[in-house]
Amino acid sequence: MLQWLPPNVSTFGQGVDSLFHLIYYITLAVFILVTGTLIVFLIKYRHQEGRKATYIEGSTTLEIVWTAATTVIVFGLAMLSLPQWNKIKSPTQFPENPDVLVQVTGKQFNWDMTYPGPDNELGTDDDLKLENELHVPVNAVVHIRLTAVDVIHSFFVPQLRLKQDTLPNRFINVWFEATQPGRYEIPCAELCGFGHSGMLGYLNVHTQEDYDAWVRERWPSTQ
Amino acid sequence: MNDNEHISHHHEESFISKYLFSLDHKTIGKQFLIYGLIMFFVGGGLALLFRWQLAYPDRPVPIIGASPQYLEEGEVVTGADKMWERIYETDKEEWLEVNMPNGVIEPAFYNMLFTMHATIMVFFVVVPILVGAFGNFLIPLMIGTRDMAFPILNMLSFWLAVLAAIVMVIGFFVPGGHAAAGWTGYAPLSSDPQWTGVDWGQNLWAISLLIQGFSSLVGSINYITTIINMRAPGMTLFRMPLVIWSLFIVAILLLLAFPVLSSALALLIFDRLAGTTFFTATAEGGGDALLWQHLFWFFGHPEVYILILPGMGIVSELIPVFSRKPVFGYRSMVYAMIAIAFLGWIVWGHHMFQSGMRPALASAFMTSTMLIAVPSAIKTFNWLGTMFKGSIRFTTPMLHAIAFVSMFVIGGLSGIYMANTPVDIFIHDTYYIVAHIHYVVFGGSLFAIFGGIIFWFPKMFGRYMNDVLSKIHFWLTFIAFNCTFFPMHILGVGGHMRRISNPTQYEFLQGFEGMNIFITMSAFTLGIAQLILVFNFFWSMYRGKVAEQNPWQVNTLEWEAPTPVPHGNFEQIPTVYRGPYEYSVPGAESDWIRQAEPEHAPTSAGD
Amino acid sequence: MFTDTSEVRPISNARLGILILLGAEMMLFAGLIGAFLVFRMGNVTWPPPSNIDIQLPHAITGVNTFLLLLSGYTMFRALRAIQKNLIKQLRNWLLVTAGLGFLFLIIQGSEWTQLVRNGLTLQSGVYGGIFYVLIGCHAVHVFGAVIWLLIVLAMAIAGRFSAERNTGVEICTIYWIFVVLLWPMLYVLVYLL
Ligand code: HEA
Ligand code: HEA
Ligand code: CUA
Ligand SMILES: [Cu+2]
């Protein structure tokens, strides 16, 4: 089933995928165990003339067994996923001084990408605003400052394994490091009105050279 | 007053007081059941409509849609074309013209369709049937009393539900259309008309749910009081059938959860009508965009357990009866349900992992959420344990119970993926969630409902449902259900977002068209299958084979009552001598010992 | 209605029912109070800059709080009276309680008109909004409870109650006490904090 996952092109995506696989195998095992037992019982203990059901009220030991087993498994899972989660979502653990910083603003029904420009300061007059086109270099740490103007949207890049809602009047930071040049879609993943379906931006991951070229063309002033 | 007198004098009452404004818990239960079935078709019909759009984006829906010729050359060939001609001639904006010109579903209309689909299915189908119908019909019968503690409130609860349904349906026809912000009604989308163009639709949605809140408030007061106060002599708490336990717990959940939604709805209405800014975040003393989500999910997660617990209860009745064996670990089954109910209050954040909630908080919610797997495990394995060394009868209710167990496990296990915060980053708001929803709520709740209906039908209407039709319905439903919803897991893994009206707009979703078409085909099959159920239901009410008093040889008290159950239920309030699941007791000559059967027999786990 | 449904009941259906209802009421207010706290914590200053000049009438509301608590006591006396079968006392205490309830509402009403004149309205940010909704929700409950009181009073005058048959008074008392005890919490939260 998991071969349907879109190819992963982010540094942390691998961690997400391996957790996905781990849970897949655990739950598959549990499912086979449960339905397997179920089917066996259904066949073995189907009503037959002359065979009477055996009176069993329960078994404390068994109860303890599966309670404990399940507890162990789920706690194990939780422990394993904590570091992954923090790596991706908690700002304290982001790699600092990013190579690129962009503000992405969700609004019905577009993504506004605001580049700080040479001074790397958002809100100055060398800022550059593009609609739905995000340009970043490959193998570089990118910080995205997410916000929205009207309703809640959700910044989703399937190939990066990254999704984060954007809230009006609030700034939420996310980061990523893309490992493959290419053009990826940025669908909006949170219902935001009649234009939600089709609210779509693009993430252009360039090789360093192409990116530099793009920057030079945008800000000729700089060297 | 002596009962026979009482019963007799209740025989000559008018149609109105007997069927319409009846105070009898059995009639009210049946009213809720039919109410729920009707709404099920409305909600399902909506689903079929938007399923069509997902399979064939921007193509006219069958029957009422315009023909290709009409769309190209404008030549009228079908009756539908004629209709569209008429509609376009009139200069006034017809409903169809606004929502589906030429029969093509508009994006805004699509949002309204799935919003109302979910709202109706959750609040007007599953809860009314599980809690309203089974709760009303079973509680007094199974605890051995004559009626609910407050019959008038009971009737009130039903008619409030009807009022809520009427208000909800009116919403479809107001200018601006019905609510289109999802059944979760996330603010600010829902709280400010300018974002959706939906005007009174959203207001009526909120008002209707407020009314529904009163209805279930009244109902749960009734249930809790009845179960605490009116159990037959000898019916100790731990001799109560598990379905009664589940309804008891659910009543408490409803009682405490719904008011929180009501408070949120009130704030929403103020935002929309009184110009407050509770959910609109502005720099100047403004509101909070996440507040709605917290309030909604604080209600919402207990709500989803309200949807499943009675199903678990029903299944816990069916499996012992048809395995002719006591339920495995009666007490741990009870404690597991209580544990699920408790944990249900501290996991709501798992719907908000990607919402901008503090990451540390998310981790806490992940852990508490995963813990719910533990009591669920207890229940699952205890059901298996009940069948172990049993003597299993494959009656149709049992088939549904078995389907419930396997389908609920799939739905539950998919919950584990989503509870896992990193994985949820990817699958949040994808069809993986949609698959989960339907596996727990259709594969779970609805299969339990079907099983329960067939099982208690003889007690409700004095006749059997036609078994051939029931079996056909079961197999069709079971297969079509899995064909409809299992592929949604794959869509989800592919990143296919939910709530989008046109998947073909996205490159990375190319290659899923085929699957979407397959799902839609299966969905229509699933729909047809339900028609069989409904036909069987009403046909058997009048033509079904007449049933004896206790056709399945069940121990619990509802079968002590004569069939059809008279007003007042029992000639003589039964006395309870043992637990509800005394099947195949060693040494006993018959393989079942009724709870009300006097002489001494080995007593059960629950004394 | 049926003679043989006389199971052993720790408490009567009516009393149990009203207590259960209170559970729901508490959750309703919990929701609104939760919203209040979210706004309270979410804003750096409270009242927020936009309503900085607003002064809630602490003192007069303090008096009002006292009046309501007093009415709780008088209601309690009313119940005691009927339990001793003192119909006349019952009537008087009910009358006093209803009076105090009305007084509370009137004072609060005048406060509100004052506040509106000072420019605090539903529309003035979440500060005004949640103030009127939360306090208003309680006021509506007081109003409903007063109506209920008057009905009980009418029944008392009609001589429907006695030492044995006083459930009607009892559940009304329970509800009234709830509404009364809720208020000091709201007072501290909304006015003092
Ligand atoms: C009947 C309704 C019902 C039920 C019972 C459940 C049960 C569970 N749900 Fe689900 N849920 C919904 C209805 C329900 N849910 C709905 C409607 C939504 C969507 C809302 C919306 O956004 O529209 C939703 C969404 C939802 C989300 C949010 C996803 C997202 O939006 O990103 C999450 C995340 O954690 C979740 C988790 C769970 C879990 C962990 C359980 C657990 O209770 C499951 C426990 C059961 C099992 C685990 C299986 C049995 C156990 C065993 C066989 C033992 C062995 C198991 C292990 C070792 C793991 N659910
Ligand atoms: C009790 C809960 C319940 C039930 C029973 C169902 C039943 C069904 N659901 Fe639903 N569903 C939800 C609860 C439920 N759903 C929820 C909570 C959501 C989330 C909504 C949101 O995102 O806000 C959802 C969302 C949802 C989606 C995702 C929409 C989106 O995100 O874009 C889809 C897509 O396929 C879907 C399909 C179906 C189908 C095919 C059925 C079928 O099982 C229905 C089968 C029954 C019938 C079809 C009835 C038979 C009627 C007829 C045969 C008459 C025919 C009439 C006409 C054609 C007019 N549902
Ligand atoms: Cu923006 Cu959906
Ligand atoms: Cu949940």
PDB file of C-alpha atoms in Angstrom, chain B residues 58-204:
ATOM      1  CA  ASP B  58     -17.683  18.722 -14.082  1.00  0.00           C
ATOM      2  CA  ARG B  59     -19.808  16.195 -15.918  1.00  0.00           C
ATOM      3  CA  PRO B  60     -23.600  16.477 -15.572  1.00  0.00           C
ATOM      4  CA  VAL B  61     -25.032  14.036 -13.066  1.00  0.00           C
ATOM      5  CA  PRO B  62     -27.236  11.283 -14.517  1.00  0.00           C
ATOM      6  CA  ILE B  63     -31.005  11.658 -14.917  1.00  0.00           C
ATOM      7  CA  ILE B  64     -31.337  15.378 -14.187  1.00  0.00           C
ATOM      8  CA  GLY B  65     -28.122  16.416 -15.973  1.00  0.00           C
ATOM      9  CA  ALA B  66     -28.224  17.903 -19.470  1.00  0.00           C
ATOM     10  CA  SER B  67     -27.235  15.727 -22.439  1.00  0.00           C
ATOM     11  CA  PRO B  68     -23.931  16.224 -24.332  1.00  0.00           C
ATOM     12  CA  GLN B  69     -25.856  17.337 -27.423  1.00  0.00           C
ATOM     13  CA  TYR B  70     -27.574  19.995 -25.364  1.00  0.00           C
ATOM     14  CA  LEU B  71     -24.294  21.196 -23.906  1.00  0.00           C
ATOM     15  CA  GLU B  72     -22.620  21.376 -27.324  1.00  0.00           C
ATOM     16  CA  GLU B  73     -25.234  22.405 -29.855  1.00  0.00           C
ATOM     17  CA  GLY B  74     -27.928  23.307 -27.384  1.00  0.00           C
ATOM     18  CA  GLU B  75     -30.337  20.906 -29.065  1.00  0.00           C
ATOM     19  CA  VAL B  76     -32.933  19.507 -26.681  1.00  0.00           C
ATOM     20  CA  VAL B  77     -32.950  15.692 -26.673  1.00  0.00           C
ATOM     21  CA  THR B  78     -33.778  14.440 -23.194  1.00  0.00           C
ATOM     22  CA  GLY B  79     -36.450  15.428 -20.712  1.00  0.00           C
ATOM     23  CA  ALA B  80     -33.681  16.876 -18.577  1.00  0.00           C
ATOM     24  CA  ASP B  81     -32.731  19.195 -21.423  1.00  0.00           C
ATOM     25  CA  LYS B  82     -36.321  20.431 -21.565  1.00  0.00           C
ATOM     26  CA  MET B  83     -36.190  21.116 -17.841  1.00  0.00           C
ATOM     27  CA  TRP B  84     -32.999  23.141 -18.222  1.00  0.00           C
ATOM     28  CA  GLU B  85     -34.550  25.080 -21.109  1.00  0.00           C
ATOM     29  CA  ARG B  86     -37.414  26.043 -18.839  1.00  0.00           C
ATOM     30  CA  ILE B  87     -35.062  26.937 -15.999  1.00  0.00           C
ATOM     31  CA  TYR B  88     -32.925  29.213 -18.165  1.00  0.00           C
ATOM     32  CA  GLU B  89     -35.951  30.892 -19.669  1.00  0.00           C
ATOM     33  CA  THR B  90     -37.231  32.032 -16.290  1.00  0.00           C
ATOM     34  CA  ASP B  91     -35.157  35.054 -15.333  1.00  0.00           C
ATOM     35  CA  LYS B  92     -35.444  34.257 -11.635  1.00  0.00           C
ATOM     36  CA  GLU B  93     -32.541  32.279 -10.127  1.00  0.00           C
ATOM     37  CA  GLU B  94     -33.758  28.720  -9.790  1.00  0.00           C
ATOM     38  CA  TRP B  95     -32.227  26.523  -7.080  1.00  0.00           C
ATOM     39  CA  LEU B  96     -30.853  24.049  -9.608  1.00  0.00           C
ATOM     40  CA  GLU B  97     -29.498  26.851 -11.766  1.00  0.00           C
ATOM     41  CA  VAL B  98     -27.486  28.225  -8.869  1.00  0.00           C
ATOM     42  CA  ASN B  99     -26.166  24.959  -7.465  1.00  0.00           C
ATOM     43  CA  MET B 100     -25.791  22.677 -10.468  1.00  0.00           C
ATOM     44  CA  PRO B 101     -26.216  24.433 -13.833  1.00  0.00           C
ATOM     45  CA  ASN B 102     -26.838  21.779 -16.515  1.00  0.00           C
ATOM     46  CA  GLY B 103     -26.549  19.255 -13.684  1.00  0.00           C
ATOM     47  CA  VAL B 104     -22.859  20.004 -13.090  1.00  0.00           C
ATOM     48  CA  ILE B 105     -22.081  20.329  -9.394  1.00  0.00           C
ATOM     49  CA  GLU B 106     -20.628  23.731  -8.535  1.00  0.00           C
ATOM     50  CA  PRO B 107     -17.627  23.790  -6.156  1.00  0.00           C
ATOM     51  CA  ALA B 108     -19.583  25.757  -3.547  1.00  0.00           C
ATOM     52  CA  PHE B 109     -22.435  23.265  -3.858  1.00  0.00           C
ATOM     53  CA  TYR B 110     -19.959  20.415  -3.452  1.00  0.00           C
ATOM     54  CA  ASN B 111     -18.792  21.886  -0.143  1.00  0.00           C
ATOM     55  CA  MET B 112     -22.392  22.136   0.970  1.00  0.00           C
ATOM     56  CA  LEU B 113     -23.055  18.537  -0.070  1.00  0.00           C
ATOM     57  CA  PHE B 114     -20.342  16.907   2.052  1.00  0.00           C
ATOM     58  CA  THR B 115     -20.969  19.304   4.913  1.00  0.00           C
ATOM     59  CA  MET B 116     -24.618  18.326   5.072  1.00  0.00           C
ATOM     60  CA  HIS B 117     -23.848  14.682   4.325  1.00  0.00           C
ATOM     61  CA  ALA B 118     -21.717  14.464   7.445  1.00  0.00           C
ATOM     62  CA  THR B 119     -23.933  16.647   9.603  1.00  0.00           C
ATOM     63  CA  ILE B 120     -26.987  14.585   8.763  1.00  0.00           C
ATOM     64  CA  MET B 121     -25.268  11.219   9.086  1.00  0.00           C
ATOM     65  CA  VAL B 122     -23.738  12.012  12.452  1.00  0.00           C
ATOM     66  CA  PHE B 123     -26.455  14.061  14.154  1.00  0.00           C
ATOM     67  CA  PHE B 124     -29.590  12.835  12.403  1.00  0.00           C
ATOM     68  CA  VAL B 125     -28.882   9.190  11.598  1.00  0.00           C
ATOM     69  CA  VAL B 126     -26.409   7.383  13.797  1.00  0.00           C
ATOM     70  CA  VAL B 127     -27.060   9.122  17.121  1.00  0.00           C
ATOM     71  CA  PRO B 128     -30.866   9.093  16.767  1.00  0.00           C
ATOM     72  CA  ILE B 129     -30.878   5.398  15.848  1.00  0.00           C
ATOM     73  CA  LEU B 130     -28.293   4.170  18.347  1.00  0.00           C
ATOM     74  CA  VAL B 131     -29.287   6.358  21.271  1.00  0.00           C
ATOM     75  CA  GLY B 132     -32.822   7.435  20.405  1.00  0.00           C
ATOM     76  CA  ALA B 133     -34.193   4.221  18.936  1.00  0.00           C
ATOM     77  CA  PHE B 134     -32.279   1.462  20.704  1.00  0.00           C
ATOM     78  CA  GLY B 135     -31.941   3.476  23.899  1.00  0.00           C
ATOM     79  CA  ASN B 136     -35.659   4.082  24.164  1.00  0.00           C
ATOM     80  CA  PHE B 137     -36.769   0.667  23.101  1.00  0.00           C
ATOM     81  CA  LEU B 138     -34.245  -1.385  25.061  1.00  0.00           C
ATOM     82  CA  ILE B 139     -33.564   0.387  28.349  1.00  0.00           C
ATOM     83  CA  PRO B 140     -36.929  -0.074  30.090  1.00  0.00           C
ATOM     84  CA  LEU B 141     -37.375  -3.563  28.630  1.00  0.00           C
ATOM     85  CA  MET B 142     -33.910  -4.812  29.504  1.00  0.00           C
ATOM     86  CA  ILE B 143     -33.762  -3.423  33.037  1.00  0.00           C
ATOM     87  CA  GLY B 144     -37.294  -4.618  33.662  1.00  0.00           C
ATOM     88  CA  THR B 145     -39.445  -1.563  34.183  1.00  0.00           C
ATOM     89  CA  ARG B 146     -42.631  -0.262  32.628  1.00  0.00           C
ATOM     90  CA  ASP B 147     -41.432   2.926  30.988  1.00  0.00           C
ATOM     91  CA  MET B 148     -38.894   5.741  31.152  1.00  0.00           C
ATOM     92  CA  ALA B 149     -38.661   7.885  34.267  1.00  0.00           C
ATOM     93  CA  PHE B 150     -40.068  10.932  32.445  1.00  0.00           C
ATOM     94  CA  PRO B 151     -42.293   9.810  29.560  1.00  0.00           C
ATOM     95  CA  ILE B 152     -43.310  13.360  28.671  1.00  0.00           C
ATOM     96  CA  LEU B 153     -39.704  14.517  28.433  1.00  0.00           C
ATOM     97  CA  ASN B 154     -39.121  11.435  26.325  1.00  0.00           C
ATOM     98  CA  MET B 155     -41.750  12.462  23.828  1.00  0.00           C
ATOM     99  CA  LEU B 156     -40.383  16.004  23.940  1.00  0.00           C
ATOM    100  CA  SER B 157     -36.942  14.710  23.042  1.00  0.00           C
ATOM    101  CA  PHE B 158     -38.297  13.079  19.890  1.00  0.00           C
ATOM    102  CA  TRP B 159     -40.282  16.071  18.713  1.00  0.00           C
ATOM    103  CA  LEU B 160     -37.361  18.394  19.375  1.00  0.00           C
ATOM    104  CA  ALA B 161     -35.300  16.098  17.148  1.00  0.00           C
ATOM    105  CA  VAL B 162     -37.969  16.385  14.449  1.00  0.00           C
ATOM    106  CA  LEU B 163     -37.952  20.158  14.786  1.00  0.00           C
ATOM    107  CA  ALA B 164     -34.158  20.152  14.462  1.00  0.00           C
ATOM    108  CA  ALA B 165     -34.415  18.037  11.314  1.00  0.00           C
ATOM    109  CA  ILE B 166     -36.985  20.393   9.808  1.00  0.00           C
ATOM    110  CA  VAL B 167     -34.811  23.434  10.513  1.00  0.00           C
ATOM    111  CA  MET B 168     -31.818  21.606   9.067  1.00  0.00           C
ATOM    112  CA  VAL B 169     -33.689  20.711   5.883  1.00  0.00           C
ATOM    113  CA  ILE B 170     -35.053  24.234   5.418  1.00  0.00           C
ATOM    114  CA  GLY B 171     -31.435  25.355   5.251  1.00  0.00           C
ATOM    115  CA  PHE B 172     -31.067  23.735   1.833  1.00  0.00           C
ATOM    116  CA  PHE B 173     -33.462  26.213   0.301  1.00  0.00           C
ATOM    117  CA  VAL B 174     -32.472  29.562   1.805  1.00  0.00           C
ATOM    118  CA  PRO B 175     -30.637  32.109  -0.369  1.00  0.00           C
ATOM    119  CA  GLY B 176     -26.884  31.561  -0.226  1.00  0.00           C
ATOM    120  CA  GLY B 177     -27.347  27.847   0.236  1.00  0.00           C
ATOM    121  CA  HIS B 178     -26.777  25.624   3.227  1.00  0.00           C
ATOM    122  CA  ALA B 179     -23.749  25.494   5.528  1.00  0.00           C
ATOM    123  CA  ALA B 180     -20.619  24.703   3.506  1.00  0.00           C
ATOM    124  CA  ALA B 181     -17.821  24.886   6.082  1.00  0.00           C
ATOM    125  CA  GLY B 182     -17.607  21.169   6.773  1.00  0.00           C
ATOM    126  CA  TRP B 183     -19.437  19.326   9.515  1.00  0.00           C
ATOM    127  CA  THR B 184     -16.696  20.639  11.796  1.00  0.00           C
ATOM    128  CA  GLY B 185     -17.686  24.202  10.845  1.00  0.00           C
ATOM    129  CA  TYR B 186     -14.218  25.628  11.345  1.00  0.00           C
ATOM    130  CA  ALA B 187     -14.176  29.338  12.121  1.00  0.00           C
ATOM    131  CA  PRO B 188     -13.517  31.918  10.758  1.00  0.00           C
ATOM    132  CA  LEU B 189     -14.793  30.293   7.567  1.00  0.00           C
ATOM    133  CA  SER B 190     -18.085  29.546   9.285  1.00  0.00           C
ATOM    134  CA  SER B 191     -18.250  32.622  11.477  1.00  0.00           C
ATOM    135  CA  ASP B 192     -18.162  35.301   8.772  1.00  0.00           C
ATOM    136  CA  PRO B 193     -20.558  35.123   5.796  1.00  0.00           C
ATOM    137  CA  GLN B 194     -18.196  37.057   3.553  1.00  0.00           C
ATOM    138  CA  TRP B 195     -15.820  34.068   3.272  1.00  0.00           C
ATOM    139  CA  THR B 196     -18.374  31.594   1.935  1.00  0.00           C
ATOM    140  CA  GLY B 197     -21.312  33.640   0.752  1.00  0.00           C
ATOM    141  CA  VAL B 198     -23.421  31.338   2.889  1.00  0.00           C
ATOM    142  CA  ASP B 199     -25.862  33.431   4.836  1.00  0.00           C
ATOM    143  CA  TRP B 200     -28.765  31.858   6.709  1.00  0.00           C
ATOM    144  CA  GLY B 201     -27.693  28.328   5.846  1.00  0.00           C
ATOM    145  CA  GLN B 202     -24.926  28.398   8.442  1.00  0.00           C
ATOM    146  CA  ASN B 203     -27.222  30.081  10.982  1.00  0.00           C
ATOM    147  CA  LEU B 204     -29.900  27.437  10.557  1.00  0.00           C
TER     148      LEU B 204
END
